[in-house]
Amino acid sequence: MYITVLVPAHNEESTISQTIESLLAQTRKPDQIVIIANGCTDKTVAEAGRYPVTIMDLPRLEHRKSEAMNLGWDLYGRNADLVISMDADTVLVPTAVEDWEKESQKRLFGGSTSKFTIQQPGLWCRLQKSEYAYNIQQGLNDGWTSVLAGAGSAFSGFALREIASRDDREGPWSYESAVEDHELTYRLREAGFRTYVSPTVRAFTDGMKNMRSLWGQRMKWQAGTLQDLLRFGLNRLTVKAWREQIVNLMGPVIRMLWVFVISLALYLDTLTIVWWGLLVPLLFIAVNLKNAVRIPFKDKWDIILAITILPTEFLAIIRGGWILASWGEILRKKITHKHRDLWAAQYKAEGKQNV
């Protein structure tokens, strides 16, 4: 089996080395590692050049990551049996490629995504680590996933060639979607391939370090996913995603209603403490704690965050904010017919140069 790894990178000089080193340390070495530098203005290319890898030093690309992946796939991955996609700030466990090679032998294998873990300290990264752990567990429980995250996933070469043969794209990755990983996974499932969370492959990745960068990232994810879902419509492959959209909207509404009722009772001086009135916060604490004990590489602070409830509830409210803002973005685009560059917005939020 021939295995190619594609690593798109934009100004990742501080992390590209550890990503490459994790690939070179694999128990099953990839046959080719391709670093796709997309409009880098820092020392990403120079750092990658210190290792035995293939480097594509590209100028600014109109379609950014999707175009970078298609160019790398066309030149180096088109004939591969297994194509691994990695972000330039991702580190794989040493057995990842070996495990993915074994998984790819399964019937109708389309792709397998990593169990992502954030190890950075800080409140925002801990909250994201908990969120990732919950989503990964859900995917493992379901036995399938709707997103093969490009930050660390393996794809069947045969399946990618089938998707690339469609008339609506120049390669496996679409230019019509702001969340190309979600769109590609949908097309794989639509074609009858299996997509799931790997039970053994773990990847360590960076989280967003503050609310501004997290908001930019999640706005792109959420608005892009909504755009995809509206284009795909309601069908057997999207019904769960549409249900999750409704649940995600209901969560903040329920929380705000609970706060409103308590505030109104205080204002009217009619607040009475009864045992069943504590059921809502106790239920939230129980759910948070259940998720916290499942977090890999957890420590006491992860448990404390779950018990104190306020940080996780604040994130839930913020999540409701970017969900509502994403619907607003969809309506704005519908009315004005003007496209907003969600990639550029995320780069700006992260403090990166807009390329």
GROMACS .gro file of C-alpha atoms in nm:
model
  355
    1MET     CA    1   0.000   0.000   0.000
    2TYR     CA    2   0.133   0.343  -0.099
    3ILE     CA    3   0.061   0.613   0.162
    4THR     CA    4   0.088   0.986   0.096
    5VAL     CA    5   0.054   1.255   0.362
    6LEU     CA    6  -0.062   1.602   0.259
    7VAL     CA    7   0.011   1.887   0.502
    8PRO     CA    8  -0.128   2.228   0.398
    9ALA     CA    9   0.043   2.511   0.584
   10HIS     CA   10  -0.001   2.885   0.609
   11ASN     CA   11   0.254   3.064   0.829
   12GLU     CA   12   0.317   2.771   1.064
   13GLU     CA   13   0.690   2.812   1.129
   14SER     CA   14   0.647   2.753   1.503
   15THR     CA   15   0.467   2.417   1.468
   16ILE     CA   16   0.559   2.262   1.132
   17SER     CA   17   0.870   2.089   1.273
   18GLN     CA   18   0.684   1.893   1.540
   19THR     CA   19   0.422   1.791   1.283
   20ILE     CA   20   0.686   1.652   1.046
   21GLU     CA   21   0.880   1.485   1.327
   22SER     CA   22   0.565   1.303   1.442
   23LEU     CA   23   0.527   1.166   1.088
   24LEU     CA   24   0.891   1.059   1.064
   25ALA     CA   25   0.858   0.879   1.399
   26GLN     CA   26   0.573   0.656   1.279
   27THR     CA   27   0.600   0.279   1.322
   28ARG     CA   28   0.480   0.257   0.962
   29LYS     CA   29   0.658   0.533   0.772
   30PRO     CA   30   0.452   0.718   0.509
   31ASP     CA   31   0.587   0.669   0.157
   32GLN     CA   32   0.571   1.042   0.091
   33ILE     CA   33   0.517   1.353   0.302
   34VAL     CA   34   0.412   1.662   0.109
   35ILE     CA   35   0.421   2.005   0.273
   36ILE     CA   36   0.190   2.241   0.081
   37ALA     CA   37   0.296   2.593   0.177
   38ASN     CA   38   0.011   2.825   0.079
   39GLY     CA   39   0.126   3.187   0.051
   40CYS     CA   40   0.357   3.168   0.352
   41THR     CA   41   0.530   3.490   0.452
   42ASP     CA   42   0.728   3.344   0.743
   43LYS     CA   43   0.990   3.067   0.771
   44THR     CA   44   0.753   2.771   0.725
   45VAL     CA   45   0.926   2.659   0.403
   46ALA     CA   46   1.273   2.692   0.554
   47GLU     CA   47   1.173   2.492   0.862
   48ALA     CA   48   1.017   2.216   0.650
   49GLY     CA   49   1.329   2.212   0.430
   50ARG     CA   50   1.532   2.069   0.716
   51TYR     CA   51   1.353   1.736   0.677
   52PRO     CA   52   1.328   1.467   0.404
   53VAL     CA   53   0.991   1.585   0.273
   54THR     CA   54   0.850   1.716  -0.055
   55ILE     CA   55   0.772   2.088  -0.044
   56MET     CA   56   0.528   2.277  -0.264
   57ASP     CA   57   0.596   2.649  -0.217
   58LEU     CA   58   0.279   2.805  -0.358
   59PRO     CA   59   0.173   3.168  -0.395
   60ARG     CA   60  -0.153   3.307  -0.264
   61LEU     CA   61  -0.432   3.069  -0.372
   62GLU     CA   62  -0.780   3.194  -0.444
   63HIS     CA   63  -0.947   2.895  -0.277
   64ARG     CA   64  -0.693   2.863   0.003
   65LYS     CA   65  -0.683   2.524   0.178
   66SER     CA   66  -0.918   2.345  -0.065
   67GLU     CA   67  -0.709   2.448  -0.363
   68ALA     CA   68  -0.385   2.365  -0.184
   69MET     CA   69  -0.514   2.016  -0.106
   70ASN     CA   70  -0.634   1.959  -0.461
   71LEU     CA   71  -0.299   2.069  -0.606
   72GLY     CA   72  -0.107   1.846  -0.367
   73TRP     CA   73  -0.340   1.552  -0.431
   74ASP     CA   74  -0.322   1.595  -0.809
   75LEU     CA   75   0.059   1.595  -0.813
   76TYR     CA   76   0.140   1.349  -0.536
   77GLY     CA   77  -0.172   1.175  -0.404
   78ARG     CA   78  -0.382   1.084  -0.706
   79ASN     CA   79  -0.244   0.730  -0.729
   80ALA     CA   80  -0.197   0.670  -0.357
   81ASP     CA   81  -0.385   0.388  -0.185
   82LEU     CA   82  -0.423   0.591   0.134
   83VAL     CA   83  -0.412   0.972   0.163
   84ILE     CA   84  -0.360   1.129   0.504
   85SER     CA   85  -0.453   1.493   0.559
   86MET     CA   86  -0.288   1.683   0.845
   87ASP     CA   87  -0.277   2.040   0.964
   88ALA     CA   88   0.065   2.190   1.025
   89ASP     CA   89  -0.001   2.217   1.398
   90THR     CA   90  -0.110   1.853   1.447
   91VAL     CA   91   0.098   1.579   1.609
   92LEU     CA   92   0.005   1.213   1.559
   93VAL     CA   93   0.074   0.928   1.799
   94PRO     CA   94   0.350   0.697   1.663
   95THR     CA   95   0.112   0.415   1.561
   96ALA     CA   96  -0.133   0.637   1.369
   97VAL     CA   97  -0.028   0.551   1.013
   98GLU     CA   98   0.001   0.181   1.096
   99ASP     CA   99  -0.349   0.178   1.247
  100TRP     CA  100  -0.498   0.373   0.958
  101GLU     CA  101  -0.343   0.129   0.711
  102LYS     CA  102  -0.519  -0.158   0.892
  103GLU     CA  103  -0.849   0.031   0.909
  104SER     CA  104  -0.838   0.102   0.535
  105GLN     CA  105  -0.874  -0.271   0.466
  106LYS     CA  106  -1.232  -0.261   0.595
  107ARG     CA  107  -1.518  -0.294   0.351
  108LEU     CA  108  -1.642   0.037   0.202
  109PHE     CA  109  -1.374   0.233   0.387
  110GLY     CA  110  -1.403   0.599   0.293
  111GLY     CA  111  -1.215   0.769   0.570
  112SER     CA  112  -1.122   0.773   0.937
  113THR     CA  113  -1.064   1.076   1.156
  114SER     CA  114  -0.848   1.111   1.467
  115LYS     CA  115  -0.949   1.143   1.829
  116PHE     CA  116  -0.838   1.505   1.868
  117THR     CA  117  -0.697   1.630   2.197
  118ILE     CA  118  -0.587   1.979   2.301
  119GLN     CA  119  -0.311   1.987   2.563
  120GLN     CA  120  -0.252   2.361   2.589
  121PRO     CA  121  -0.320   2.524   2.926
  122GLY     CA  122  -0.563   2.808   2.977
  123LEU     CA  123  -0.937   2.838   3.023
  124TRP     CA  124  -1.038   2.861   2.657
  125CYS     CA  125  -0.825   2.561   2.552
  126ARG     CA  126  -0.959   2.352   2.840
  127LEU     CA  127  -1.315   2.429   2.740
  128GLN     CA  128  -1.239   2.327   2.381
  129LYS     CA  129  -1.068   2.008   2.505
  130SER     CA  130  -1.389   1.914   2.686
  131GLU     CA  131  -1.596   1.996   2.378
  132TYR     CA  132  -1.371   1.784   2.154
  133ALA     CA  133  -1.390   1.491   2.397
  134TYR     CA  134  -1.771   1.502   2.396
  135ASN     CA  135  -1.796   1.515   2.014
  136ILE     CA  136  -1.545   1.233   1.972
  137GLN     CA  137  -1.733   1.012   2.216
  138GLN     CA  138  -2.056   1.080   2.028
  139GLY     CA  139  -1.890   0.978   1.702
  140LEU     CA  140  -1.754   0.657   1.856
  141ASN     CA  141  -2.096   0.576   2.001
  142ASP     CA  142  -2.269   0.638   1.667
  143GLY     CA  143  -2.015   0.438   1.468
  144TRP     CA  144  -1.987   0.711   1.202
  145THR     CA  145  -1.900   1.078   1.163
  146SER     CA  146  -2.024   1.358   0.940
  147VAL     CA  147  -1.684   1.533   0.941
  148LEU     CA  148  -1.348   1.379   0.856
  149ALA     CA  149  -1.146   1.667   0.994
  150GLY     CA  150  -0.861   1.769   0.768
  151ALA     CA  151  -0.650   1.838   1.077
  152GLY     CA  152  -0.585   1.464   1.100
  153SER     CA  153  -0.771   1.208   0.889
  154ALA     CA  154  -0.700   0.922   0.649
  155PHE     CA  155  -0.889   0.876   0.322
  156SER     CA  156  -0.925   0.588   0.083
  157GLY     CA  157  -0.738   0.674  -0.236
  158PHE     CA  158  -1.002   0.494  -0.441
  159ALA     CA  159  -1.283   0.689  -0.271
  160LEU     CA  160  -1.107   1.024  -0.330
  161ARG     CA  161  -1.064   0.943  -0.698
  162GLU     CA  162  -1.435   0.865  -0.725
  163ILE     CA  163  -1.532   1.197  -0.562
  164ALA     CA  164  -1.280   1.387  -0.779
  165SER     CA  165  -1.447   1.248  -1.092
  166ARG     CA  166  -1.761   1.450  -1.021
  167ASP     CA  167  -1.834   1.741  -1.255
  168ASP     CA  168  -1.873   1.999  -0.975
  169ARG     CA  169  -1.508   2.011  -0.861
  170GLU     CA  170  -1.144   2.015  -0.966
  171GLY     CA  171  -1.040   1.754  -0.713
  172PRO     CA  172  -1.175   1.581  -0.402
  173TRP     CA  173  -1.204   1.909  -0.211
  174SER     CA  174  -1.480   2.147  -0.317
  175TYR     CA  175  -1.434   2.522  -0.369
  176GLU     CA  176  -1.804   2.586  -0.304
  177SER     CA  177  -1.783   2.510   0.068
  178ALA     CA  178  -1.616   2.709   0.347
  179VAL     CA  179  -1.590   2.381   0.540
  180GLU     CA  180  -1.441   2.155   0.277
  181ASP     CA  181  -1.397   1.866   0.524
  182HIS     CA  182  -1.771   1.854   0.593
  183GLU     CA  183  -1.859   1.872   0.223
  184LEU     CA  184  -1.612   1.597   0.127
  185THR     CA  185  -1.735   1.370   0.406
  186TYR     CA  186  -2.093   1.416   0.290
  187ARG     CA  187  -1.997   1.325  -0.068
  188LEU     CA  188  -1.816   1.013   0.055
  189ARG     CA  189  -2.121   0.904   0.256
  190GLU     CA  190  -2.348   0.988  -0.037
  191ALA     CA  191  -2.137   0.760  -0.257
  192GLY     CA  192  -2.181   0.473  -0.010
  193PHE     CA  193  -1.846   0.488   0.171
  194ARG     CA  194  -1.807   0.457   0.548
  195THR     CA  195  -1.667   0.751   0.747
  196TYR     CA  196  -1.596   0.717   1.118
  197VAL     CA  197  -1.384   0.815   1.418
  198SER     CA  198  -1.081   0.592   1.461
  199PRO     CA  199  -1.093   0.398   1.789
  200THR     CA  200  -0.712   0.407   1.824
  201VAL     CA  201  -0.560   0.703   1.636
  202ARG     CA  202  -0.511   1.010   1.852
  203ALA     CA  203  -0.393   1.350   1.732
  204PHE     CA  204  -0.280   1.644   1.940
  205THR     CA  205  -0.369   1.983   1.798
  206ASP     CA  206  -0.372   2.347   1.901
  207GLY     CA  207  -0.684   2.518   2.029
  208MET     CA  208  -0.797   2.877   1.995
  209LYS     CA  209  -0.634   3.075   2.275
  210ASN     CA  210  -0.897   3.347   2.325
  211MET     CA  211  -1.263   3.421   2.256
  212ARG     CA  212  -1.191   3.633   1.948
  213SER     CA  213  -1.002   3.357   1.764
  214LEU     CA  214  -1.251   3.091   1.880
  215TRP     CA  215  -1.541   3.300   1.752
  216GLY     CA  216  -1.372   3.345   1.414
  217GLN     CA  217  -1.305   2.971   1.381
  218ARG     CA  218  -1.653   2.864   1.487
  219MET     CA  219  -1.827   3.124   1.271
  220LYS     CA  220  -1.651   2.973   0.970
  221TRP     CA  221  -1.739   2.619   1.080
  222GLN     CA  222  -2.101   2.697   1.166
  223ALA     CA  223  -2.186   2.928   0.875
  224GLY     CA  224  -2.007   2.697   0.634
  225THR     CA  225  -2.193   2.393   0.768
  226LEU     CA  226  -2.526   2.574   0.737
  227GLN     CA  227  -2.448   2.669   0.378
  228ASP     CA  228  -2.369   2.305   0.304
  229LEU     CA  229  -2.685   2.177   0.474
  230LEU     CA  230  -2.904   2.422   0.282
  231ARG     CA  231  -2.741   2.305  -0.039
  232PHE     CA  232  -2.775   1.934   0.049
  233GLY     CA  233  -3.131   1.967   0.178
  234LEU     CA  234  -3.304   1.740   0.429
  235ASN     CA  235  -3.233   1.374   0.362
  236ARG     CA  236  -3.126   1.060   0.547
  237LEU     CA  237  -2.764   1.178   0.556
  238THR     CA  238  -2.843   1.524   0.695
  239VAL     CA  239  -3.139   1.464   0.924
  240LYS     CA  240  -2.916   1.425   1.233
  241ALA     CA  241  -2.722   1.740   1.148
  242TRP     CA  242  -3.045   1.939   1.111
  243ARG     CA  243  -3.166   1.800   1.445
  244GLU     CA  244  -2.839   1.909   1.606
  245GLN     CA  245  -2.887   2.260   1.466
  246ILE     CA  246  -3.224   2.279   1.641
  247VAL     CA  247  -3.086   2.139   1.968
  248ASN     CA  248  -2.794   2.384   1.958
  249LEU     CA  249  -3.040   2.671   1.926
  250MET     CA  250  -3.264   2.535   2.203
  251GLY     CA  251  -2.980   2.506   2.457
  252PRO     CA  252  -2.907   2.880   2.491
  253VAL     CA  253  -3.279   2.961   2.479
  254ILE     CA  254  -3.351   2.730   2.775
  255ARG     CA  255  -3.061   2.877   2.972
  256MET     CA  256  -3.169   3.235   2.903
  257LEU     CA  257  -3.529   3.151   2.997
  258TRP     CA  258  -3.415   3.000   3.329
  259VAL     CA  259  -3.210   3.312   3.408
  260PHE     CA  260  -3.503   3.535   3.307
  261VAL     CA  261  -3.746   3.352   3.536
  262ILE     CA  262  -3.507   3.375   3.832
  263SER     CA  263  -3.436   3.743   3.764
  264LEU     CA  264  -3.807   3.824   3.733
  265ALA     CA  265  -3.882   3.647   4.061
  266LEU     CA  266  -3.607   3.844   4.233
  267TYR     CA  267  -3.741   4.169   4.091
  268LEU     CA  268  -4.095   4.093   4.207
  269ASP     CA  269  -3.965   3.967   4.542
  270THR     CA  270  -4.143   3.637   4.486
  271LEU     CA  271  -3.843   3.406   4.469
  272THR     CA  272  -3.891   3.093   4.676
  273ILE     CA  273  -3.617   2.834   4.704
  274VAL     CA  274  -3.756   2.485   4.647
  275TRP     CA  275  -3.563   2.168   4.585
  276TRP     CA  276  -3.691   2.110   4.231
  277GLY     CA  277  -3.575   2.459   4.134
  278LEU     CA  278  -3.219   2.334   4.156
  279LEU     CA  279  -3.276   2.049   3.914
  280VAL     CA  280  -3.170   2.247   3.605
  281PRO     CA  281  -2.826   2.356   3.733
  282LEU     CA  282  -2.770   2.017   3.896
  283LEU     CA  283  -2.852   1.845   3.569
  284PHE     CA  284  -2.605   2.066   3.382
  285ILE     CA  285  -2.335   1.993   3.642
  286ALA     CA  286  -2.399   1.617   3.615
  287VAL     CA  287  -2.372   1.626   3.234
  288ASN     CA  288  -2.054   1.836   3.250
  289LEU     CA  289  -1.898   1.604   3.507
  290LYS     CA  290  -1.986   1.294   3.306
  291ASN     CA  291  -1.811   1.443   3.007
  292ALA     CA  292  -1.514   1.567   3.214
  293VAL     CA  293  -1.426   1.222   3.348
  294ARG     CA  294  -1.398   1.101   2.987
  295ILE     CA  295  -1.152   1.372   2.883
  296PRO     CA  296  -0.817   1.214   2.790
  297PHE     CA  297  -0.516   1.352   2.977
  298LYS     CA  298  -0.749   1.535   3.214
  299ASP     CA  299  -0.634   1.691   3.540
  300LYS     CA  300  -0.805   1.840   3.844
  301TRP     CA  301  -0.874   2.169   3.665
  302ASP     CA  302  -1.084   1.996   3.400
  303ILE     CA  303  -1.297   1.845   3.678
  304ILE     CA  304  -1.319   2.177   3.864
  305LEU     CA  305  -1.438   2.353   3.548
  306ALA     CA  306  -1.717   2.098   3.512
  307ILE     CA  307  -1.830   2.130   3.875
  308THR     CA  308  -1.818   2.510   3.892
  309ILE     CA  309  -2.047   2.513   3.583
  310LEU     CA  310  -2.009   2.887   3.510
  311PRO     CA  311  -1.726   2.859   3.251
  312THR     CA  312  -1.898   2.580   3.057
  313GLU     CA  313  -2.230   2.761   3.071
  314PHE     CA  314  -2.064   3.078   2.945
  315LEU     CA  315  -1.925   2.881   2.650
  316ALA     CA  316  -2.275   2.741   2.584
  317ILE     CA  317  -2.412   3.096   2.567
  318ILE     CA  318  -2.128   3.202   2.335
  319ARG     CA  319  -2.201   2.896   2.122
  320GLY     CA  320  -2.560   3.011   2.091
  321GLY     CA  321  -2.426   3.349   1.983
  322TRP     CA  322  -2.222   3.217   1.694
  323ILE     CA  323  -2.509   2.991   1.589
  324LEU     CA  324  -2.745   3.288   1.571
  325ALA     CA  325  -2.477   3.499   1.402
  326SER     CA  326  -2.427   3.223   1.145
  327TRP     CA  327  -2.797   3.224   1.056
  328GLY     CA  328  -2.767   3.602   1.027
  329GLU     CA  329  -2.475   3.554   0.789
  330ILE     CA  330  -2.684   3.319   0.575
  331LEU     CA  331  -2.972   3.571   0.560
  332ARG     CA  332  -2.731   3.857   0.482
  333LYS     CA  333  -2.584   3.665   0.191
  334LYS     CA  334  -2.933   3.574   0.067
  335ILE     CA  335  -3.047   3.938   0.071
  336THR     CA  336  -2.735   4.116  -0.051
  337HIS     CA  337  -2.598   3.837  -0.275
  338LYS     CA  338  -2.253   3.936  -0.145
  339HIS     CA  339  -2.008   3.667  -0.041
  340ARG     CA  340  -1.814   3.711   0.283
  341ASP     CA  341  -1.474   3.544   0.299
  342LEU     CA  342  -1.502   3.331   0.613
  343TRP     CA  343  -1.143   3.212   0.580
  344ALA     CA  344  -1.021   3.574   0.583
  345ALA     CA  345  -1.236   3.646   0.887
  346GLN     CA  346  -1.083   3.352   1.073
  347TYR     CA  347  -0.728   3.452   0.976
  348LYS     CA  348  -0.796   3.804   1.104
  349ALA     CA  349  -0.938   3.672   1.430
  350GLU     CA  350  -0.628   3.458   1.479
  351GLY     CA  351  -0.399   3.751   1.402
  352LYS     CA  352  -0.270   3.598   1.081
  353GLN     CA  353  -0.206   3.788   0.761
  354ASN     CA  354  -0.496   3.761   0.516
  355VAL     CA  355  -0.365   3.561   0.221
   0.00000   0.00000   0.00000
